[in-house]
Structures are given as C-alpha cells and as structure tokens.
mmCIF file of C-alpha atoms and ligand atoms in Angstrom:
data_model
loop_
_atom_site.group_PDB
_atom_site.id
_atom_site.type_symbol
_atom_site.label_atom_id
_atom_site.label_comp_id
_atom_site.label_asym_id
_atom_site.label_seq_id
_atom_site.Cartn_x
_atom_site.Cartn_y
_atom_site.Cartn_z
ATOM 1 C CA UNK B 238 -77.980 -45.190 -9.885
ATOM 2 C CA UNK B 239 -74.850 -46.970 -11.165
ATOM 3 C CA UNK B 240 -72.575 -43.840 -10.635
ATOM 4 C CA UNK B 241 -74.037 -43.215 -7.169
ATOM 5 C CA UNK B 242 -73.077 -47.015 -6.032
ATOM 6 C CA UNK B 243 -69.779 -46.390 -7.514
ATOM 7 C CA UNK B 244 -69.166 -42.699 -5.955
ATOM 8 C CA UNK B 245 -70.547 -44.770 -2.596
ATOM 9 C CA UNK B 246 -67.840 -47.252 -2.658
ATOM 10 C CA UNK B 247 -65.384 -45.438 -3.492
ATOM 11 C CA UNK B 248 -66.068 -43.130 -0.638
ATOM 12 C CA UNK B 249 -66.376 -46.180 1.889
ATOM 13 C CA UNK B 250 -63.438 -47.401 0.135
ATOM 14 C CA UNK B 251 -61.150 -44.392 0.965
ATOM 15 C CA UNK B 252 -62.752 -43.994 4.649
ATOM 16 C CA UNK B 253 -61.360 -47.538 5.807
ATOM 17 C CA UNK B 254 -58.067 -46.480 3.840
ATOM 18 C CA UNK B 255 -57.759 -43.586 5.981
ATOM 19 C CA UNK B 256 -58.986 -45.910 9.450
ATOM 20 C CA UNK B 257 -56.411 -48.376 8.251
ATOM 21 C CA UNK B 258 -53.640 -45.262 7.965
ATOM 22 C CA UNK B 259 -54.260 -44.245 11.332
ATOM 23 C CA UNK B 260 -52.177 -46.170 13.687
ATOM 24 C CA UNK B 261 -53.457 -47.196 17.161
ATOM 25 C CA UNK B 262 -50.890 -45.884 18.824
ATOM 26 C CA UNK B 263 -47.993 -43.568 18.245
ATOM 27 C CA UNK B 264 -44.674 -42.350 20.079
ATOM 28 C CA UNK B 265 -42.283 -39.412 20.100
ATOM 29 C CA UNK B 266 -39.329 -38.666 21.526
ATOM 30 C CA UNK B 267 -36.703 -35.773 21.884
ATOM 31 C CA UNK B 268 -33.339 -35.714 24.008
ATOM 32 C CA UNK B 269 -32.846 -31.364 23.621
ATOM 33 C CA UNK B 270 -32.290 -29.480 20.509
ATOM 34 C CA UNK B 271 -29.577 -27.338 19.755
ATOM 35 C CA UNK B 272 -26.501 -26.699 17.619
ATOM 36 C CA UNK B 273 -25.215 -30.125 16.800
ATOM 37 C CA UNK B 274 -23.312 -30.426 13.764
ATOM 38 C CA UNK B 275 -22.332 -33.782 12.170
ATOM 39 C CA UNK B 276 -18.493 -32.116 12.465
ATOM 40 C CA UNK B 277 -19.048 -32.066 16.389
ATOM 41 C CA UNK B 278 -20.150 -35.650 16.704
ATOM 42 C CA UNK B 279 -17.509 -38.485 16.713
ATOM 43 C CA UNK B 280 -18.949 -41.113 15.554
ATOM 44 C CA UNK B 281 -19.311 -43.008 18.234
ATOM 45 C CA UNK B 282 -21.067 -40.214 20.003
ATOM 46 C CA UNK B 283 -23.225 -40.245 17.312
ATOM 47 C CA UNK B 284 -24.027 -43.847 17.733
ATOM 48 C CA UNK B 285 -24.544 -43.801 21.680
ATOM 49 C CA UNK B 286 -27.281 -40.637 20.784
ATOM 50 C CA UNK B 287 -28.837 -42.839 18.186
ATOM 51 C CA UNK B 288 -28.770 -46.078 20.163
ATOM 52 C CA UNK B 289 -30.148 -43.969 23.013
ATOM 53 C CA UNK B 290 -33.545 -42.525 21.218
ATOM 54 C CA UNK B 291 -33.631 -46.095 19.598
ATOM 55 C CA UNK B 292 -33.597 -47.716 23.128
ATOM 56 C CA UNK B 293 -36.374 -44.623 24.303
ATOM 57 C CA UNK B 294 -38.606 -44.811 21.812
ATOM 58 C CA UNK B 295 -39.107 -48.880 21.541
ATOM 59 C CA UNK B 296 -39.204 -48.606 25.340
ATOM 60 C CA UNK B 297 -42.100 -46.318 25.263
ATOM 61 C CA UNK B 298 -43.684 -48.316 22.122
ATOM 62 C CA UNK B 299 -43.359 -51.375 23.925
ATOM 63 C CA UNK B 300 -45.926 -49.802 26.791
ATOM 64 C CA UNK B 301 -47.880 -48.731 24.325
ATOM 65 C CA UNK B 302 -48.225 -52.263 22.015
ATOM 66 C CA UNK B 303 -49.325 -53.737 25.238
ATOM 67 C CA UNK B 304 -52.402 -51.721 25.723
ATOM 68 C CA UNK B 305 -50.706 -49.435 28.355
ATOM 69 C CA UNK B 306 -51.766 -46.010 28.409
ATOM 70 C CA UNK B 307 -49.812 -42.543 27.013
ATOM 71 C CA UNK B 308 -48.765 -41.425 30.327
ATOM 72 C CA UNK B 309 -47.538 -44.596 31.053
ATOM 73 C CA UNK B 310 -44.892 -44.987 27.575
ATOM 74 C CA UNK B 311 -43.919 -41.223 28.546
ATOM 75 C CA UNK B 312 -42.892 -41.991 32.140
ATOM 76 C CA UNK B 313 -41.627 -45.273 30.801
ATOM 77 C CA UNK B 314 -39.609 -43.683 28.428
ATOM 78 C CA UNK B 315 -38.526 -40.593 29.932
ATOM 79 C CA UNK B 316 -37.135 -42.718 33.395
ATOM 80 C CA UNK B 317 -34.222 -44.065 31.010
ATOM 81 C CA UNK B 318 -33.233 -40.601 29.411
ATOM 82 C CA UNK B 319 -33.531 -39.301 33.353
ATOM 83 C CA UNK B 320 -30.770 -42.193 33.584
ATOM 84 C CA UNK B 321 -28.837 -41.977 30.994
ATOM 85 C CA UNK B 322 -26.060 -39.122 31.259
ATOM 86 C CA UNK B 323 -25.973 -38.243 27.890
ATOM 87 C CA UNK B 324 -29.371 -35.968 28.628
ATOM 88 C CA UNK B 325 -29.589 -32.604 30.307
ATOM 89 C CA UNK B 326 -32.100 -34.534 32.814
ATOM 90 C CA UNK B 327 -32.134 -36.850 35.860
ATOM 91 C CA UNK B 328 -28.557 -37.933 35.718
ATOM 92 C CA UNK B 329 -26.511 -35.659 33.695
ATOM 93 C CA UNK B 330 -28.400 -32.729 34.404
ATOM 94 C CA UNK B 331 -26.599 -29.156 34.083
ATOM 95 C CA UNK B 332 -25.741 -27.281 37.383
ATOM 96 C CA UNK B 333 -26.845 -24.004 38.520
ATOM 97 C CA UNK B 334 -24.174 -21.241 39.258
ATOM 98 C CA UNK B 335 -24.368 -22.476 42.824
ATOM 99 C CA UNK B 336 -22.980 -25.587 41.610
ATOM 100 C CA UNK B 337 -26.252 -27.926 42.202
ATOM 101 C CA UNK B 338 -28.825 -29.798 40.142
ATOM 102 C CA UNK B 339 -32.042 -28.269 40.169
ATOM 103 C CA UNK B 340 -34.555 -30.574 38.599
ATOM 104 C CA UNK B 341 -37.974 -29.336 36.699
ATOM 105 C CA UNK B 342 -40.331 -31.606 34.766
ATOM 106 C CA UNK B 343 -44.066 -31.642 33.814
ATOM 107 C CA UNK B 344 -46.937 -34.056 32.643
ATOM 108 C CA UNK B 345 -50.217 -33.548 30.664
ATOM 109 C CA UNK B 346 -53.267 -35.721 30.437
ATOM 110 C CA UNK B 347 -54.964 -34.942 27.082
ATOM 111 C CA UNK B 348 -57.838 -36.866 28.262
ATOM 112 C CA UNK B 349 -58.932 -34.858 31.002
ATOM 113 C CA UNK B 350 -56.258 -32.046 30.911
ATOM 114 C CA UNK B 351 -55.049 -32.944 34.619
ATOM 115 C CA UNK B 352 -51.728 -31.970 34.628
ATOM 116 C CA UNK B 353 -48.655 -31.917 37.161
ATOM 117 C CA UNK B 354 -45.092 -30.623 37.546
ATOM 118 C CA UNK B 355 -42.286 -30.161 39.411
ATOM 119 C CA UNK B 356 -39.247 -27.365 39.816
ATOM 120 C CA UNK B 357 -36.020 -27.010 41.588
ATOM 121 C CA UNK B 358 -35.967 -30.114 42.770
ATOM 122 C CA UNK B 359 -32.597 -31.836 43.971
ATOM 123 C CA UNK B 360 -33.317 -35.393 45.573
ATOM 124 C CA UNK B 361 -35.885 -36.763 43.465
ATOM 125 C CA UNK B 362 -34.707 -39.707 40.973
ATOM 126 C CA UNK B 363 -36.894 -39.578 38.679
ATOM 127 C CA UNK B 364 -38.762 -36.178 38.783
ATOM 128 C CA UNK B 365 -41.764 -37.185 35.975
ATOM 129 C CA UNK B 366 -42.638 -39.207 37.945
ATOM 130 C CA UNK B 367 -42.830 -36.799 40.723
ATOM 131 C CA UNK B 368 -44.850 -34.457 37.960
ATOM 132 C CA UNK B 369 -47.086 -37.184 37.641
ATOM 133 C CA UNK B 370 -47.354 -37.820 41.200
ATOM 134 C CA UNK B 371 -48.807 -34.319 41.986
ATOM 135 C CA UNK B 372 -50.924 -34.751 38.813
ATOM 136 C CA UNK B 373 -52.658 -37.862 40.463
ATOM 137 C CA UNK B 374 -51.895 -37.523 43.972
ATOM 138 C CA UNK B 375 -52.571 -33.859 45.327
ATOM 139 C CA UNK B 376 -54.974 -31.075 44.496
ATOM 140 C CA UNK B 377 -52.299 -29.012 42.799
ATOM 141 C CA UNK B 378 -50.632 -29.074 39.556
ATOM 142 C CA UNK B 379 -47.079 -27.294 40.105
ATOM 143 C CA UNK B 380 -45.035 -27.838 43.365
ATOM 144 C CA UNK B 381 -41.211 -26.035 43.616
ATOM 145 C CA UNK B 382 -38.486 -27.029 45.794
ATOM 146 C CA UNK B 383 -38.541 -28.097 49.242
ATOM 147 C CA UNK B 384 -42.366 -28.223 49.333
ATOM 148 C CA UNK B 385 -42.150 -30.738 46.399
ATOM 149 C CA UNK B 386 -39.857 -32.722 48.050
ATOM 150 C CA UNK B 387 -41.950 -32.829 51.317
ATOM 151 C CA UNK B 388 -44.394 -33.984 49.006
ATOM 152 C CA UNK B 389 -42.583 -36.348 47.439
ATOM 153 C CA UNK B 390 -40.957 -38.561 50.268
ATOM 154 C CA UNK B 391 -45.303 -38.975 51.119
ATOM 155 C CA UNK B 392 -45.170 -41.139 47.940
ATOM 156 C CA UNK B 393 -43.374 -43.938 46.822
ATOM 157 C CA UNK B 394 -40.643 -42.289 44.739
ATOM 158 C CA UNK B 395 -36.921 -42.776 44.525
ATOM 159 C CA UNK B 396 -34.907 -40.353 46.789
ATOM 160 C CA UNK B 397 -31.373 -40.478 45.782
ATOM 161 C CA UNK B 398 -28.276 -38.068 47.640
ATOM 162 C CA UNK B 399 -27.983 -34.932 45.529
ATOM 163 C CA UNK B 400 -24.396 -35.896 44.252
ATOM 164 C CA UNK B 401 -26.410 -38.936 42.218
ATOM 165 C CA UNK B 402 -26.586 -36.023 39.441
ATOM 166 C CA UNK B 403 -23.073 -35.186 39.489
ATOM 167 C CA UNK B 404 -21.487 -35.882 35.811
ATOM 168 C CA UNK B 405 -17.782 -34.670 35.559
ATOM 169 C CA UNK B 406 -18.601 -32.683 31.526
ATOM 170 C CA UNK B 407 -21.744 -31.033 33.037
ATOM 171 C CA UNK B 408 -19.661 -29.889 36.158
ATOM 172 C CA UNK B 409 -16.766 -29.006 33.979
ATOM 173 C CA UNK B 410 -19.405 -26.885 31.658
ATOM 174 C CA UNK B 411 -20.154 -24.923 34.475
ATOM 175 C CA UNK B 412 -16.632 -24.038 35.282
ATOM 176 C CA UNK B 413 -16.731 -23.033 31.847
ATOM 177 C CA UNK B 414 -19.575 -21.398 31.869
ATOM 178 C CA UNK B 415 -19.246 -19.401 35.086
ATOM 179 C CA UNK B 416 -15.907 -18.158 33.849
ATOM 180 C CA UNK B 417 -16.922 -16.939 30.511
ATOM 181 C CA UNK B 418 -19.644 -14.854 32.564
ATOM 182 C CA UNK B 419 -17.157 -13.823 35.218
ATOM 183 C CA UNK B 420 -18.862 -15.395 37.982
ATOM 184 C CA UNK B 421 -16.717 -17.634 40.571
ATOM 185 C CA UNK B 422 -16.463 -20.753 40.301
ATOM 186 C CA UNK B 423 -18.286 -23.063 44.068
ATOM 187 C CA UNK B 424 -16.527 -25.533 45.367
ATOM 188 C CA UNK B 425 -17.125 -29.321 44.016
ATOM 189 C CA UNK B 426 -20.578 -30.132 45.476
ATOM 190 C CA UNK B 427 -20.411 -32.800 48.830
ATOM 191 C CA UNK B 428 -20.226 -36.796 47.566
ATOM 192 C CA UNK B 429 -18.861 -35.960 44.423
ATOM 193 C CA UNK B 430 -16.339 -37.846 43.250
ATOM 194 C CA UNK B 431 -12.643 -36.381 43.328
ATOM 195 C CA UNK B 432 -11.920 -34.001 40.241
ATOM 196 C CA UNK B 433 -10.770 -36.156 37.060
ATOM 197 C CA UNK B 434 -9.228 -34.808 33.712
ATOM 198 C CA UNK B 435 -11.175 -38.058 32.337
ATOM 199 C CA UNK B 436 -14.007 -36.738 29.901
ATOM 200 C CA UNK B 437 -14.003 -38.872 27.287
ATOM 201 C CA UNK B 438 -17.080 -39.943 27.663
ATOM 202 C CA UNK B 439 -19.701 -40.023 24.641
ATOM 203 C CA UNK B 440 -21.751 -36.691 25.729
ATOM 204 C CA UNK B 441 -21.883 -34.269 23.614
ATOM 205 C CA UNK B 442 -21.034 -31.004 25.879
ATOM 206 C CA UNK B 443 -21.731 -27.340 24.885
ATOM 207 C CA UNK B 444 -18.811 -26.637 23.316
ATOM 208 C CA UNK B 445 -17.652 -30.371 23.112
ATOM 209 C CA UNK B 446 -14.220 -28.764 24.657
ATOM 210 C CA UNK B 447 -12.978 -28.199 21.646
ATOM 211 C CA UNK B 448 -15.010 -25.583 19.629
ATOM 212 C CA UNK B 449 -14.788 -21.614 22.139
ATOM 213 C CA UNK B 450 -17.772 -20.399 19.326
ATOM 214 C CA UNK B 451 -20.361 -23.318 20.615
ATOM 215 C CA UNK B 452 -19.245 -21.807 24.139
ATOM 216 C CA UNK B 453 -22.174 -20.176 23.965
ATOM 217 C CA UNK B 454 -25.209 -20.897 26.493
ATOM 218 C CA UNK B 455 -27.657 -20.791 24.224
ATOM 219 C CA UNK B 456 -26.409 -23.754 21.848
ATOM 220 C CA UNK B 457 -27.402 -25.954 25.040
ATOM 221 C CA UNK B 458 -29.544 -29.309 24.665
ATOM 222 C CA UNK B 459 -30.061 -32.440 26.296
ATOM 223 C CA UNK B 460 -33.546 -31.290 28.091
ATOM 224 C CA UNK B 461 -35.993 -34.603 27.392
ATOM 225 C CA UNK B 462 -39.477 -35.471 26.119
ATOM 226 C CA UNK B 463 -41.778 -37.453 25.184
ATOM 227 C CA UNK B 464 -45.302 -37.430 23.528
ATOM 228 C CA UNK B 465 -47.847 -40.329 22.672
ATOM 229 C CA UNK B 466 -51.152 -41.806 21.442
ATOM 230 C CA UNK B 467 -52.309 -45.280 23.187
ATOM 231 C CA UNK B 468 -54.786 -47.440 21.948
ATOM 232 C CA UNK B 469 -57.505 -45.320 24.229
ATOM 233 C CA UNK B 470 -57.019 -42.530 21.814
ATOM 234 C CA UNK B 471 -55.639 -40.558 24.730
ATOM 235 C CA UNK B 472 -52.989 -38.175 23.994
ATOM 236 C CA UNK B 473 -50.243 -36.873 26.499
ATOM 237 C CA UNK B 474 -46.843 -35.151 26.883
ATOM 238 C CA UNK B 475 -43.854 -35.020 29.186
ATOM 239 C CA UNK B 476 -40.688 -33.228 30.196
ATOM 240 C CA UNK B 477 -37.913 -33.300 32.292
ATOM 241 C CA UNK B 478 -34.726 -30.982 32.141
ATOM 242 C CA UNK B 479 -32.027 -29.767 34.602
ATOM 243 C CA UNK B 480 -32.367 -26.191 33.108
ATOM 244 C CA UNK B 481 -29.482 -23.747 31.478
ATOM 245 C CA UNK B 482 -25.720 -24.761 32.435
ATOM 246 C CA UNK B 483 -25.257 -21.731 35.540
ATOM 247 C CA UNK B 484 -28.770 -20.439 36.046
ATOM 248 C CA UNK B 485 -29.280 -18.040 38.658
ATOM 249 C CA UNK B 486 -31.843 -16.965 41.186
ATOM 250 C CA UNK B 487 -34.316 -20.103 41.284
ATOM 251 C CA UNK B 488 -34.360 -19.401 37.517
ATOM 252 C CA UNK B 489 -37.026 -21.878 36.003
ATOM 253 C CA UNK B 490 -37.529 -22.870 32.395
ATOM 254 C CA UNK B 491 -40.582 -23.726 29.979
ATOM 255 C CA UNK B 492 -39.998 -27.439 30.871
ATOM 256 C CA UNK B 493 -42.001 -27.417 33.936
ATOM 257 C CA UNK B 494 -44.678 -24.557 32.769
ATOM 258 C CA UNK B 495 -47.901 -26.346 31.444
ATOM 259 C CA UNK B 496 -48.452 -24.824 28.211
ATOM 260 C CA UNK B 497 -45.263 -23.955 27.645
ATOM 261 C CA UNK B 498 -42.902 -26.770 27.586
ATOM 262 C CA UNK B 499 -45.398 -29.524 28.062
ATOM 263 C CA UNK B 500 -49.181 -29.502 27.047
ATOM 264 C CA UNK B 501 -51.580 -32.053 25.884
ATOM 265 C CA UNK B 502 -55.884 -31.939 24.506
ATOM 266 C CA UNK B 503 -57.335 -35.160 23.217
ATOM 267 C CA UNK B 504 -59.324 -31.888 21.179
ATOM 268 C CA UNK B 505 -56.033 -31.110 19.739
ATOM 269 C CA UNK B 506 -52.593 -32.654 20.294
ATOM 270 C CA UNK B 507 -49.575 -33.211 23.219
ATOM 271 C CA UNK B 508 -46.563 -31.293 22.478
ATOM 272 C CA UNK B 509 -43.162 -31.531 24.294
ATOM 273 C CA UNK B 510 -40.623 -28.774 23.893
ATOM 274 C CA UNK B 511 -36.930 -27.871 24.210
ATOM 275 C CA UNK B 512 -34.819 -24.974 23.645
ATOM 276 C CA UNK B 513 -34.340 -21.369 25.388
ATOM 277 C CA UNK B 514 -37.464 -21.925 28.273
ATOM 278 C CA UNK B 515 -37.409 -18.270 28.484
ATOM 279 C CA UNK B 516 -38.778 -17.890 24.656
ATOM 280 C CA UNK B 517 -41.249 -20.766 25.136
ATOM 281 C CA UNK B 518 -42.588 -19.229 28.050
ATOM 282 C CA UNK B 519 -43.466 -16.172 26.547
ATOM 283 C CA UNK B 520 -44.981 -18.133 23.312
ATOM 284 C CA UNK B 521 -46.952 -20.523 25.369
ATOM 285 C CA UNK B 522 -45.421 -22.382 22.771
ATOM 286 C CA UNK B 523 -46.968 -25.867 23.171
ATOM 287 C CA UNK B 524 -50.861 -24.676 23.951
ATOM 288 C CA UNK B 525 -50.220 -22.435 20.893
ATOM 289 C CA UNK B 526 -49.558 -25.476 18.936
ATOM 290 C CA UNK B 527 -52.538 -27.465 20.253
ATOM 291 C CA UNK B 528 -54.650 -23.781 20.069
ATOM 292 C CA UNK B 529 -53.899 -23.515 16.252
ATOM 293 C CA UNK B 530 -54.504 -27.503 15.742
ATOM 294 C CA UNK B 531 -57.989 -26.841 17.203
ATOM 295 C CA UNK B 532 -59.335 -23.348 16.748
ATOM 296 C CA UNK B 533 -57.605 -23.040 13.164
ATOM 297 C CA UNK B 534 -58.051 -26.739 11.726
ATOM 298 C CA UNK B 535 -54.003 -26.548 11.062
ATOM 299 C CA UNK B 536 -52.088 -29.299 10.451
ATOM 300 C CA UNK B 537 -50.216 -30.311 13.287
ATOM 301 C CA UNK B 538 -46.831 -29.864 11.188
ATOM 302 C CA UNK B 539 -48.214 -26.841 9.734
ATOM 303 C CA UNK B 540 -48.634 -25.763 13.487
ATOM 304 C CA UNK B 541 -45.921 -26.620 14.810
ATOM 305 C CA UNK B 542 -43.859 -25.237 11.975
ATOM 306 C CA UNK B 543 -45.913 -21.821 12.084
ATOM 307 C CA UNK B 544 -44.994 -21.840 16.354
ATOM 308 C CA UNK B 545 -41.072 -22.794 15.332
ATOM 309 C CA UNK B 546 -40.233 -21.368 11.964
ATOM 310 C CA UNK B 547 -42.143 -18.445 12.393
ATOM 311 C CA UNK B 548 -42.652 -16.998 16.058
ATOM 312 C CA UNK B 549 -40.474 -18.183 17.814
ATOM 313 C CA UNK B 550 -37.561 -17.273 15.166
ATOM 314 C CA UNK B 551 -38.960 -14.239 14.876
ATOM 315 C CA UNK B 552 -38.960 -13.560 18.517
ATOM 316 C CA UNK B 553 -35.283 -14.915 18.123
ATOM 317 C CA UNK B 554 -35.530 -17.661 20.514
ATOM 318 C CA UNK B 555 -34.525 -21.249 19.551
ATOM 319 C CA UNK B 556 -35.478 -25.141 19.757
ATOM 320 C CA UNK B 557 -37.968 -27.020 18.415
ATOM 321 C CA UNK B 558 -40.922 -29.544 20.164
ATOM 322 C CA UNK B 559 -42.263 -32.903 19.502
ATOM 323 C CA UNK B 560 -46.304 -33.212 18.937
ATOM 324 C CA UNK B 561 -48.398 -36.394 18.306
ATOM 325 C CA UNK B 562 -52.251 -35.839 17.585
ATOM 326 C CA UNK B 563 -55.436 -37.943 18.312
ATOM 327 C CA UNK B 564 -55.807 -39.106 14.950
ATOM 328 C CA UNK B 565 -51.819 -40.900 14.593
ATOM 329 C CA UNK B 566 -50.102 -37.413 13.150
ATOM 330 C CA UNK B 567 -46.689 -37.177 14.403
ATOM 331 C CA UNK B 568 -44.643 -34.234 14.227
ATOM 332 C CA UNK B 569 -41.848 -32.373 15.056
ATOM 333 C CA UNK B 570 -39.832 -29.157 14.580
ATOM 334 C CA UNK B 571 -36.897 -27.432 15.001
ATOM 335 C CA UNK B 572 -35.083 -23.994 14.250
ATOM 336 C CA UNK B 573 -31.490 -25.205 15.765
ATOM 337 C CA UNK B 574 -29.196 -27.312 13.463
ATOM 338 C CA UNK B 575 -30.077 -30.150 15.126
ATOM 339 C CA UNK B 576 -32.574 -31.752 17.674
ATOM 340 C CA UNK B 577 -32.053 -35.702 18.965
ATOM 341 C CA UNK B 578 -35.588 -36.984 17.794
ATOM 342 C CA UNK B 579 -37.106 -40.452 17.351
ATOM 343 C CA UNK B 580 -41.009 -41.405 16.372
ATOM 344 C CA UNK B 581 -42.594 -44.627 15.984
ATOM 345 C CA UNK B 582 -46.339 -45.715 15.696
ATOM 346 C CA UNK B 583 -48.262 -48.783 14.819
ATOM 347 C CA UNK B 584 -47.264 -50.618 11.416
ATOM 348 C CA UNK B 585 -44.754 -47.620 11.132
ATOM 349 C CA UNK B 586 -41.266 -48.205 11.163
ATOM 350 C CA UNK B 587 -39.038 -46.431 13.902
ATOM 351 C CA UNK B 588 -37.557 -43.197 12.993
ATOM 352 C CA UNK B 589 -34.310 -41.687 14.549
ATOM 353 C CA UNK B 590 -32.680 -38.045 13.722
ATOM 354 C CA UNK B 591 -29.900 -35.789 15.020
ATOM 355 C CA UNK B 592 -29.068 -33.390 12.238
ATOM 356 C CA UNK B 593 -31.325 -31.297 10.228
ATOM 357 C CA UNK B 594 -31.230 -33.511 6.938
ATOM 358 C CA UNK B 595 -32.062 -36.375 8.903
ATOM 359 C CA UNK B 596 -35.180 -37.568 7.370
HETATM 360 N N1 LIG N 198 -36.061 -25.616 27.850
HETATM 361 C C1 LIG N 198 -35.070 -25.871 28.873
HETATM 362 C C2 LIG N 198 -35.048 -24.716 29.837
HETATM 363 O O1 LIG N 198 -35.105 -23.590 29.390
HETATM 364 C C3 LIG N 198 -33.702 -26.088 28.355
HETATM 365 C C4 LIG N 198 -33.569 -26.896 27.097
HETATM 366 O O2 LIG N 198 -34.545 -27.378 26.551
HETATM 367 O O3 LIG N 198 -32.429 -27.094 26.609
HETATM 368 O O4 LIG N 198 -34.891 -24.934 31.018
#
C-alpha cells in the first residue's frame, strides 16, 4: 500500500514538474538563413543583427506576456523586421530583374487552420499584415499582385510609393547579380534616390562586396519569420520575404505557399521557413514538419532536423525553419552556416544566434 502511495506521488510529483516546465507562452524568430560566416561579419554588423532579433523577439514576447494572442506577437514582431533594412523583407527587400520589389508573405492560425497570404505585391507596407488581412477579411487565402492590392487599399493598411523599398546594397546586388547572369541591368526605379557609392551600412549583402565566391544567389538570406505559443495554447506562424535578388517571370517563393514556407496545427506545431523557396515548395517543408510531429509522435527537433538535415539536403536545397509546438517546444534548424535566430518563452531566458555554434 506504502509503495503504491509512494509510486502515486512520485508520479503526481513529476506531472506538475512537467506543467511547471511548460511555459505559457513561447516565441521564435528568424531574419533568413544562409552562408554567414563570423569572417564576413564586422563586428558591428554583427551587433546591429543581434540587437535586431533581440529587439524582435522581446517585441513579440512583450504581446505575448500581456495575454495577446500568437498572431498578434508574429505581426507585432514581423512589422519591425518589414522595417528594418537589414532583412530581405518590407524595407530592404531584394529586387526582381525588372528592378522592383515584389513582396510575398503568409500567416497560419493553428487554432482553426485559417490561413492567408500575399505575392508580388509592391505598395503594401507591411504585407503580413496584408496576409492576415485576407486571412480574416475575405473568403480566400492567397491573393497575387494587383488583385491583392485592390484588396488591400479596401482595408486599413499602409500604402507606401514603391520606391519606400529601395535600399542602395539590395539595388547594387542586383546590378551584381544581373551581370553575373548576363542579363541587363533597368534603369534606377522612379523616386529613388540618386545613385551613391555610400554602402557602408551594417547589412550584410550577398557577397558583402568583398568575397566574388558568396556571389552566388543561393547564399541569399534576410527573408523573415516568426512563430509562437500565447497563453490560449494557440499556435501560429508567419513570413514575409522580397524573394531571390533578380527573379524572373512573377517567380514566387515558399514564403507565401501555406505549407511550405509558413504552416501552423494546434494538433502539431507552426513552422516558419527560409532558404531556396523552390526546395521548400517541393518538400512542403513546414506541413511535413507539423505531419511528422503529429502522425509520427516525433519530436519537433527530431522533425525538423529529419525535414532539414535529411530531405531537404538530400534534395540539395538549403535553409533551415523555426517551429514552436503546443506544449512550449521550441525549435529550429538549419543546413546553411548560419541562420539569424532568436527564441524566448515564459521563465526562459532570451536566446539569440547567427553562426552555427551559436548555442
Ligand atoms: N524562401 C525565400 C524565397 O525563396 C527566400 C529566402 O528565404 O531567403 O523566396
């Protein structure tokens, strides 16, 4: 009788240890993955990227200690990378070949699975918040281009003049880009300010204009997300990118593909993802994620590790995603030498990584 009182407590003991462990809310952030090397950072580039997720993250936390719901933090949170130039997103956002920013982003409900995105759009300030405008607001869940903005001047969002995403580095990146490819090179887009030599600002570009091997388009990053757990126990995800420095043809990435860039299951997890869209696409990386969390009882690192590590290395695609689960897990991973991360949950302190060893 003894030993079943004690086997009972000790049981009841190391269920309120576990309710204890999980935190009521949880938040995580990444600003693009890609090859970033602690040789290519200055330091002080280093520092603006870390202040940057620091600023995100708390941001989004701050939402989220206050009751306020997951979709809430993301938009929250994603609004000041979609400002901040050092992110592929918003302000700062790569141009296409035809020399303008074309904007994509997505947003996922967990608790219901509404979801609602946005591509190729060029006016729209914030475009989450567009994605979760036509998550909430219409019947649909994915409007493109000038239907989308239609849409969006019906709603109270921020219209800004295209040339609001202009960013000297991103338009010299193109020039880069397009010449590397052969391509010519359009003429500086209307509004934008007069050509300047000045680049010394704290972005880390593509090739950092020093390094011809990082020339490569693939070693691109800056593409945002964010995913988090509120106090509701409702999950969600979000994503916002400007797409691949020079894309062509209304080219469109994972970012604004449910499933693939963004996805999100109170049954299973929210992921956010980042790297070559064309790869995640074909993975459906982030439902496969959420799919293994809840068909296979994985892990959500071991799932999100299996999605990275494995297939989509395999497939020889590269990035990485951030995933939070219902029950506090955070995760994240990453097959590019570095991915601009930060996490943070309830009685946990803040976390912030660039490089691979980060912790
Ligand atoms: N996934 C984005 C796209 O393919 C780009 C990135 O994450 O760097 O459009």
């Amino acid at each position: 009788m003894r030993a079943i009182g004690l086997v009972l407590s000790v049981a009841v003991m190391a269920m309120s240890t576990a309710a204890e462990a999980r935190p009521k809310w949880a938040l995580v952030v990444h600003g693009g993955a890609g090859v970033i090397e602690r040789k290519d950072l200055k330091p002080e580039q280093e520092k603006a990227y870390r202040e940057a997720m620091t600023r995100v993250a708390n941001a989004g936390a701050d939402v989220l200690k206050r009751g306020g719901s997951a979709l809430d933090a993301i938009e929250a949170s994603i609004h000041l990378l979609e400002d901040d130039p050092l992110f592929n997103a918003g302000r700062g956002a790569v141009f296409t070949a035809e020399g303008k920013n074309e904007l994509d982003a997505s947003i996922m409900d967990g608790s219901n699975l509404k979801a609602g995105a946005a591509a190729g759009v060029t006016t729209i300030r914030h475009p989450i918040s567009l994605a979760r405008a036509v998550m909430e607001k219409s019947p649909h869940v994915f409007l493109i281009g000038e239907g989308a903005e239609t849409f969006a001047k019906t709603q109270s969002l921020e219209l800004v003049d295209p040339s609001f995403f202009f960013t000297e580095r991103r338009w010299q990146g193109l020039e880069r880009e397009l010449k590397r490819q052969g391509l010519p090179v359009p003429a500086r887009p209307a509004g934008a300010p007069k050509a300047s030599a000045d680049t010394a600002d704290l972005a880390h570009d593509e090739d950092g204009g020093r390094n011809a091997s990082l020339l490569d388009v693939n070693k691109k990053f800056g593409t945002v997300g964010v995913v988090a757990l509120d106090a509701k126990g409702n999950v969600a995800a979000g994503t916002s990118t400007g797409g691949t420095t020079g894309k062509r043809w209304g080219r469109v990435g994972d970012a604004p593909i449910i499933g693939a860039g963004t996805y999100a299951s109170n049954r299973s997890c929210a992921v956010s993802a980042t790297g070559t869209g064309e790869y995640f696409i074909r993975l459906t990386i982030a439902r496969e994620i959420c799919a293994l969390v809840e068909h296979k009882g994985m892990s959500l690192q071991a799932a999100a590790d299996q999605v990275i590590q494995k297939d989509l290395t395999a497939l020889k695609g590269d990035g990485g995603v951030i995933a939070v689960a219902p029950n506090g897990d955070m995760a994240w991973s990453f097959n590019t030498s570095g991915m601009y991360r930060a996490k943070v949950a309830d009685g946990q302190p803040l976390v912030v990584g660039i490089y691979k060893d980060d912790p």
